[in-house]
CSV table of C-alpha atoms and ligand atoms in Angstrom, one decimal:
chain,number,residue,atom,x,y,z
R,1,UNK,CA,143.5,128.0,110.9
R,2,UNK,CA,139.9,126.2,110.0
R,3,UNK,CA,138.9,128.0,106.6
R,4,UNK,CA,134.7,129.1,106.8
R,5,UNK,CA,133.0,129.8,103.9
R,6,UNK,CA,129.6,131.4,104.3
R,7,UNK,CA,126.5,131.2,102.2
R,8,UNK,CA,123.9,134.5,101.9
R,9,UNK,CA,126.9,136.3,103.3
R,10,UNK,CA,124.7,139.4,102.5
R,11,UNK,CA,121.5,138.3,104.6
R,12,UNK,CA,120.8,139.3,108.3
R,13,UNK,CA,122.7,135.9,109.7
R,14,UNK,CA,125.1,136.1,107.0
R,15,UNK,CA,126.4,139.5,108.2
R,16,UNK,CA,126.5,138.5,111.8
R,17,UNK,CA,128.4,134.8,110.8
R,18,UNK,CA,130.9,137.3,109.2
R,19,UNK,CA,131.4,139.3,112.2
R,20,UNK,CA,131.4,135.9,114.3
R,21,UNK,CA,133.9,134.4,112.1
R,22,UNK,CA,136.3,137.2,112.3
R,23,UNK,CA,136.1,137.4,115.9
R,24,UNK,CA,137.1,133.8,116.4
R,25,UNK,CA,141.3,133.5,116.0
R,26,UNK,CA,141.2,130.3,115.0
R,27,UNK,CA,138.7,130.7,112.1
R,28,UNK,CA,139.4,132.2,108.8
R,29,UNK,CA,136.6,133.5,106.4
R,30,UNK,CA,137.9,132.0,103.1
R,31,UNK,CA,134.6,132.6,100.8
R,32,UNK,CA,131.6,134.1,100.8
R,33,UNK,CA,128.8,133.7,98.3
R,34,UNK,CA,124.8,135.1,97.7
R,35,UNK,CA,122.2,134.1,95.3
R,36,UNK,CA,123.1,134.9,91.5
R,37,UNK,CA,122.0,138.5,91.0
R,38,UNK,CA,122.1,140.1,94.5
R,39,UNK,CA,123.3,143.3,94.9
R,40,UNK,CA,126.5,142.3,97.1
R,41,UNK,CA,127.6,139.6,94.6
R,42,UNK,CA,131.4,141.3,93.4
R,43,UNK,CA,131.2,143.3,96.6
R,44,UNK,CA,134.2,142.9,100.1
R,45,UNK,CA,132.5,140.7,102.5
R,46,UNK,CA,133.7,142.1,105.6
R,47,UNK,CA,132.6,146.4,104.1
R,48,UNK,CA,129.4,144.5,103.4
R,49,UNK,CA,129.2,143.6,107.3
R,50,UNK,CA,129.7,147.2,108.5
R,51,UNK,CA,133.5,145.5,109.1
R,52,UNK,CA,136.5,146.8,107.4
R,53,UNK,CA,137.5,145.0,103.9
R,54,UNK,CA,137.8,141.1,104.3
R,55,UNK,CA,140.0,140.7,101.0
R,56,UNK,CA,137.1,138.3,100.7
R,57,UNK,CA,134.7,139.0,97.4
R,58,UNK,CA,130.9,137.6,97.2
R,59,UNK,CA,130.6,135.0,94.8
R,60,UNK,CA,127.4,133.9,93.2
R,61,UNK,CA,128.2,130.5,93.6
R,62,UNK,CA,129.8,128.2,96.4
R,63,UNK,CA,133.2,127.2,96.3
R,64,UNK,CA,134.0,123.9,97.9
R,65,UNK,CA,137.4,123.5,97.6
R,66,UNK,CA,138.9,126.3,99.6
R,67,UNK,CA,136.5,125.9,102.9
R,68,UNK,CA,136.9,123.0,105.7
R,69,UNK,CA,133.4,124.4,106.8
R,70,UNK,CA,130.4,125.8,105.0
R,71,UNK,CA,128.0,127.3,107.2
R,72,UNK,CA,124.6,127.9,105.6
R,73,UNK,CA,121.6,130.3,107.0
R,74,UNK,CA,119.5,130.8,103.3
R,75,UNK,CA,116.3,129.6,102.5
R,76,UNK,CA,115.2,126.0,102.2
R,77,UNK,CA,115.8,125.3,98.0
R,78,UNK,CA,119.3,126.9,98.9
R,79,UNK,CA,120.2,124.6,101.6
R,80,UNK,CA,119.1,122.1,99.8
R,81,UNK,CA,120.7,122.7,96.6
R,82,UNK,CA,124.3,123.3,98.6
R,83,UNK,CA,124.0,120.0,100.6
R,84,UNK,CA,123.2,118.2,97.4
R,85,UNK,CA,126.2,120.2,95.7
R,86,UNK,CA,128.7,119.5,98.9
R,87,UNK,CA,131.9,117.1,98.4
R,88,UNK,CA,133.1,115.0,101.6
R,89,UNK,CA,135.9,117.2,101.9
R,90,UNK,CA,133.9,120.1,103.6
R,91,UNK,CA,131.7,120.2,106.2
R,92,UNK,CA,128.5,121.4,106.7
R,93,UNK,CA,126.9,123.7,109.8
R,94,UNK,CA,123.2,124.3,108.9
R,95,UNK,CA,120.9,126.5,110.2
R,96,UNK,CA,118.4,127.5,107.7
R,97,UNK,CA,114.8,126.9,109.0
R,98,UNK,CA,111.2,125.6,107.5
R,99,UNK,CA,112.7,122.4,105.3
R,100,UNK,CA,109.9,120.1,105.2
R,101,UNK,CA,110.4,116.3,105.7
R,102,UNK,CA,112.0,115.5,102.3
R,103,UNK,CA,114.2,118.0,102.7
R,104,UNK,CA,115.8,117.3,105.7
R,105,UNK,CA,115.7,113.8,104.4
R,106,UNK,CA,118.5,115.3,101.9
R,107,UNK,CA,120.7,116.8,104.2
R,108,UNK,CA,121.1,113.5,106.3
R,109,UNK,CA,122.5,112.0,103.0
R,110,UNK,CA,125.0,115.0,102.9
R,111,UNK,CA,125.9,113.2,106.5
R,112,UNK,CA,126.5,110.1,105.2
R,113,UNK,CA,129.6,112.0,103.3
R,114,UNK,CA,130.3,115.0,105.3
R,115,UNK,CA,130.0,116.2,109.3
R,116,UNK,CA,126.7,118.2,109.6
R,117,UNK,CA,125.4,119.9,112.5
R,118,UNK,CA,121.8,120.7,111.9
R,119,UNK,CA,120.2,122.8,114.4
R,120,UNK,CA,116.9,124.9,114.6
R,121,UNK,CA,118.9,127.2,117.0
R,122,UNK,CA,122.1,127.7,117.9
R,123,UNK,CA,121.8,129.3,121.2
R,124,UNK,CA,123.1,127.7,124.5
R,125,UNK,CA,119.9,128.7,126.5
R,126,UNK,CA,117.3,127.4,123.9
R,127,UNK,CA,119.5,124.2,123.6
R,128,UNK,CA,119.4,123.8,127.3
R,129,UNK,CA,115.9,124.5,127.4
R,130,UNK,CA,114.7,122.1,124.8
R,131,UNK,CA,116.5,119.6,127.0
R,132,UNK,CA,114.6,121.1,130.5
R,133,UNK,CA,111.4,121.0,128.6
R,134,UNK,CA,111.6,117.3,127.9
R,135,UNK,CA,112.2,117.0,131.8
R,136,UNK,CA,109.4,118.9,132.9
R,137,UNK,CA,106.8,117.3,130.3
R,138,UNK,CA,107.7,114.0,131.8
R,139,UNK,CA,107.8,115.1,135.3
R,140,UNK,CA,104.5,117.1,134.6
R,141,UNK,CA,101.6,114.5,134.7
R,142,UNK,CA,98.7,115.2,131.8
R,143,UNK,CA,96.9,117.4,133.8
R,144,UNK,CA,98.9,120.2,132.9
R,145,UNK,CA,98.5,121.6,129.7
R,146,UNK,CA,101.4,122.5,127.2
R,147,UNK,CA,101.1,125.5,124.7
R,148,UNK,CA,104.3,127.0,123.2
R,149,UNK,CA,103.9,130.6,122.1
R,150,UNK,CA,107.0,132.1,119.7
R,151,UNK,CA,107.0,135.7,118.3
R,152,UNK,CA,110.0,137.0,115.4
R,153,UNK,CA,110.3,139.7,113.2
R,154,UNK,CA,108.0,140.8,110.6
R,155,UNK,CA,110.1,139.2,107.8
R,156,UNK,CA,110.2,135.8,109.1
R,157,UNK,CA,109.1,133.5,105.9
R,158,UNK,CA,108.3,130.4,108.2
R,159,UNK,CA,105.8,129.8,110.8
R,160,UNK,CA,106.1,128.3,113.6
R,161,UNK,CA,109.9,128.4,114.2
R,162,UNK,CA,111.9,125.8,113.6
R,163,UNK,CA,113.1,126.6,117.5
R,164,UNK,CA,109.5,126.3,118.5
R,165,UNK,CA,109.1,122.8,116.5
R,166,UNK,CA,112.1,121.3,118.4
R,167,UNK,CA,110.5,122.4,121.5
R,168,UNK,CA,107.2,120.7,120.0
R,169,UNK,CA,109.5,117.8,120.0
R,170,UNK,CA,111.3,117.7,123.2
R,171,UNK,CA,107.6,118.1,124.9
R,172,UNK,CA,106.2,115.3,123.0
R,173,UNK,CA,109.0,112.8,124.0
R,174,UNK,CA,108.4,114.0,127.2
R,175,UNK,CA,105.0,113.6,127.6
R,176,UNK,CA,105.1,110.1,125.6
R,177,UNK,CA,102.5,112.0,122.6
R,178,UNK,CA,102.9,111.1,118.9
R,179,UNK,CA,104.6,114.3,117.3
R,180,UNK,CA,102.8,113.3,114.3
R,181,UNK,CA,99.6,114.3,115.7
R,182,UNK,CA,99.7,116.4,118.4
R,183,UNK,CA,100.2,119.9,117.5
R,184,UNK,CA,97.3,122.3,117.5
R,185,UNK,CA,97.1,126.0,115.9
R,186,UNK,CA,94.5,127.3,117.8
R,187,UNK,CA,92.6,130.3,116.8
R,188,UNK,CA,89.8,131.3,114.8
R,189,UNK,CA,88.6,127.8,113.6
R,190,UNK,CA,90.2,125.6,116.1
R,191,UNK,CA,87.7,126.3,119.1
R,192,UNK,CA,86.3,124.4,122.3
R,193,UNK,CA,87.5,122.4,125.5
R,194,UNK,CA,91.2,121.9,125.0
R,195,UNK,CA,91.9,117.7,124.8
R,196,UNK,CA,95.5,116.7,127.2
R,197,UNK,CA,96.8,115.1,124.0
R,198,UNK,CA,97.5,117.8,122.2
R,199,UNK,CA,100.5,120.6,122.0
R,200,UNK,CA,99.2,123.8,120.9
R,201,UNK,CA,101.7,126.3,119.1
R,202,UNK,CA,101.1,130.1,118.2
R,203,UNK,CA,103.3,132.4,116.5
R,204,UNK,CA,103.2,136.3,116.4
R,205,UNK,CA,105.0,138.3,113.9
R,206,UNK,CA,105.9,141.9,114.2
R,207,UNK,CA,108.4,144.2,114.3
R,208,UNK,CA,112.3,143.5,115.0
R,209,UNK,CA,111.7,140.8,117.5
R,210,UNK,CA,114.9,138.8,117.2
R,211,UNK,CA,113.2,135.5,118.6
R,212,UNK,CA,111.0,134.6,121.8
R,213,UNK,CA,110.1,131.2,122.8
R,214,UNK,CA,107.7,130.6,125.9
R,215,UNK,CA,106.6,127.0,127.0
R,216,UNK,CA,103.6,126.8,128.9
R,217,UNK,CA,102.5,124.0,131.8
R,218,UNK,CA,99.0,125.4,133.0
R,219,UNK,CA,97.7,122.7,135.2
R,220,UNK,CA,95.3,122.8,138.4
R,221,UNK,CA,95.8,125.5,140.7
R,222,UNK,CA,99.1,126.9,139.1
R,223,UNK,CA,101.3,127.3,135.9
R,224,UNK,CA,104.8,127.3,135.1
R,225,UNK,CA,106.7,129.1,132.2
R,226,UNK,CA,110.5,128.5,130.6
R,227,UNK,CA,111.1,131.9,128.5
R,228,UNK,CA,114.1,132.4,126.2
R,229,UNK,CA,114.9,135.7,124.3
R,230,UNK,CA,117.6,136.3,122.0
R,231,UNK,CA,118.8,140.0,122.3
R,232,UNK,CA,120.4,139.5,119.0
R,233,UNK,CA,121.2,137.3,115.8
R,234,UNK,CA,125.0,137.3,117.4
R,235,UNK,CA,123.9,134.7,120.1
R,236,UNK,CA,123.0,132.4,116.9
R,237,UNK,CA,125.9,133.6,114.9
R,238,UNK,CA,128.8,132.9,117.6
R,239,UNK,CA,126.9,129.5,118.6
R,240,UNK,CA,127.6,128.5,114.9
R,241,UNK,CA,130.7,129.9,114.7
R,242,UNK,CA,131.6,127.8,117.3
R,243,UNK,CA,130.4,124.6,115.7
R,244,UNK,CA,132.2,125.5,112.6
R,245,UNK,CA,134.9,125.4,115.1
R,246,UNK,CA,134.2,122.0,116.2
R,247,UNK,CA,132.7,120.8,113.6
R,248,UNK,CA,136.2,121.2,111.3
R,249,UNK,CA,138.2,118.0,110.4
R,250,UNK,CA,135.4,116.0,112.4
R,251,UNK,CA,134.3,112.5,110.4
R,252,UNK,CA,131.1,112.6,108.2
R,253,UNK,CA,128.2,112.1,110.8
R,254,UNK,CA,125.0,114.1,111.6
R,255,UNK,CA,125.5,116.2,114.9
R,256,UNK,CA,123.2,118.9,116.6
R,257,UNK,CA,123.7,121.5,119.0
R,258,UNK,CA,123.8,119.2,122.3
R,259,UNK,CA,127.0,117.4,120.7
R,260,UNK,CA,128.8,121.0,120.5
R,261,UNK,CA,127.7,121.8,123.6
R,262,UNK,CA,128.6,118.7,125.3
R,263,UNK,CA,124.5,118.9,126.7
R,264,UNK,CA,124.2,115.5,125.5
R,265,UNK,CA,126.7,114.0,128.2
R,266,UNK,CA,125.0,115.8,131.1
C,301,LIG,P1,117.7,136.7,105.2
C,301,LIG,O1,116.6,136.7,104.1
C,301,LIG,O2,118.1,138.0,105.8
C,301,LIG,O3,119.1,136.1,104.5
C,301,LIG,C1,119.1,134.9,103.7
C,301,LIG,C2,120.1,135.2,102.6
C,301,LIG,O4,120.3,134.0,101.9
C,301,LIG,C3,119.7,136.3,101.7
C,301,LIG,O5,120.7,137.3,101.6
C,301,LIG,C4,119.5,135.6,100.4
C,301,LIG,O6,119.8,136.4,99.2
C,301,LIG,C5,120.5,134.4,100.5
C,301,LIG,N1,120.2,133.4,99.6
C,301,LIG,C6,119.0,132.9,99.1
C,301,LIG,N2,119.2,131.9,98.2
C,301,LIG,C7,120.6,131.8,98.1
C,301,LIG,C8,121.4,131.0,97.3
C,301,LIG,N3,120.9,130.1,96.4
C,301,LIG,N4,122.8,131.1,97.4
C,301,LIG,C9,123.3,131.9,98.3
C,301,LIG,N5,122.6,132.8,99.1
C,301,LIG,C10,121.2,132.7,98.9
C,301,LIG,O7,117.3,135.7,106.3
C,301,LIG,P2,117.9,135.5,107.7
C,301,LIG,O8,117.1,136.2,108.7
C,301,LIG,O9,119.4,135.7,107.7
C,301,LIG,O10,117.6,134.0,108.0
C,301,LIG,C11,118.1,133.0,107.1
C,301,LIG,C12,117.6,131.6,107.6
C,301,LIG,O11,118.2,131.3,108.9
C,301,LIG,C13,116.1,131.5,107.8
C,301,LIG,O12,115.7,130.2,107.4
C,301,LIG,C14,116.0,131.7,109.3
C,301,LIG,O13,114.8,131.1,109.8
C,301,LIG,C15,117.2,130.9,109.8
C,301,LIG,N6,117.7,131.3,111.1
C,301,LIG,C16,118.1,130.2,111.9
C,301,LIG,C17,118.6,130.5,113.1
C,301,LIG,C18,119.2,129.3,113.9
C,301,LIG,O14,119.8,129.5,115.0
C,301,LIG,N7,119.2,128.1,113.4
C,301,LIG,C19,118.7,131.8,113.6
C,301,LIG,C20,118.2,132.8,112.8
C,301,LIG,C21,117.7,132.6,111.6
């Protein structure tokens, strides 16, 4: 049995890793931890996931030394703070979005000890189309503009995705454009003719929308669109329940998605 602890057991991925844990046979939920002061800290992790009791209480704090794999879908000073915290005798699947350079910066160096698989999404379909994306910006020539539109939930704290930023990237090596220059939030005070260098990205919030990713080619005479929707957080909580899976008694390295999925030998 692989052991899996969880951090923010208590959040909207944390419930659904808990369901997606226990519905793997060869995982185990071993802990289960929130920030200090949250209402589920002392409470079953598995009652706390509209599941039957776990035997598993919410900590306020991690603990290392009983999980092979942490999996960790908080908020950026979180995942920053675990990574830092980690010893090389777990490892690490992370998918907590909106960490700015320096901060993924930090959880490579948690690589360097640990296995990590870092991924903006854990889906098979947006995986697969970050890797299409790439193919069509190439085989696109610079006539045909690329916009990529996202929309999520009303509570999202970061904007754009971290999906739609991986897309940003696969389209730039594509196309051969700098992704240190390229993007474009267009809108109010980003007007006028449209240049072929750039990217543009728009987010809409609202609602309960799980996650939507579009990629738009608009070129002469016609357009083409890739369009992923996640039904529900499940499809992100079984993709990394199964890197947990893979992930366990792997050497310290920094993986992504394609290296689970095996999308990288294709
Ligand atoms: P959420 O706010 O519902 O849950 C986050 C949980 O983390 C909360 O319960 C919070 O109390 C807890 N937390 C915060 N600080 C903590 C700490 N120091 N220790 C332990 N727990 C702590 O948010 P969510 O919708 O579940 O999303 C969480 C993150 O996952 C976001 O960054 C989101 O963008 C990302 N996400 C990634 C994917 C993906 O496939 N990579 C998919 C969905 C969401």
């Amino acid at each position: 049995m692989k052991r899996i602890g969880i951090a923010g057991a208590a959040g909207r991925m944390g419930c659904a890793l808990v369901r997606a844990v226990k519905a793997r046979p060869e995982l185990t939920l071993a802990a289960a931890w929130e920030r200090p002061g949250h209402a589920a800290v002392g409470r079953d992790t598995g009652e706390w996931a509209g599941l039957e009791a776990a035997g598993v209480q919410i900590l306020d704090r991690p603990d290392f030394t009983v999980c092979d794999v942490l999996i960790d879908f908080t908020a950026p000073e979180a995942t920053v703070a675990l990574a830092q915290a980690a010893t090389g005798k777990c490892n690490l699947v992370i998918g907590t979005t909106g960490l700015n350079a320096a901060q993924v910066k930090v959880l490579q160096g948690a690589g360097e000890r640990s296995g990590v698989v870092y991924a903006s999404n854990f889906s098979l379909g947006v995986n697969l189309l970050a890797i299409l994306a790439e193919k069509a910006a190439a085989a696109l020539n610079a006539n045909y503009d690329m916009e990529i539109i996202e929309a999520h939930h009303n509570q999202k704290k970061d904007a754009p995705s971290g999906t739609a930023l991986t897309l940003y990237q696969a389209l730039c090596r594509g196309r051969g454009l700098d992704p240190a220059t390229s993007e474009k939030y267009r809108g109010h005070e980003v007007t006028g003719a449209r240049p072929q260098s750039e990217v543009g990205l728009h987010a809409v919030r609202g609602g309960d929308i799980v996650g939507d990713h579009t990629i738009l080619f608009a070129g002469p005479g016609e357009r083409l669109e890739f369009k992923h929707q996640a039904h529900s957080r499940d499809v992100f909580a079984h993709g990394a329940a199964g890197a947990a899976a893979w992930l366990a008694g792997k050497a310290a390295g920094w993986y992504s998605m394609a290296d689970v999925l095996g999308l990288n030998a294709q």
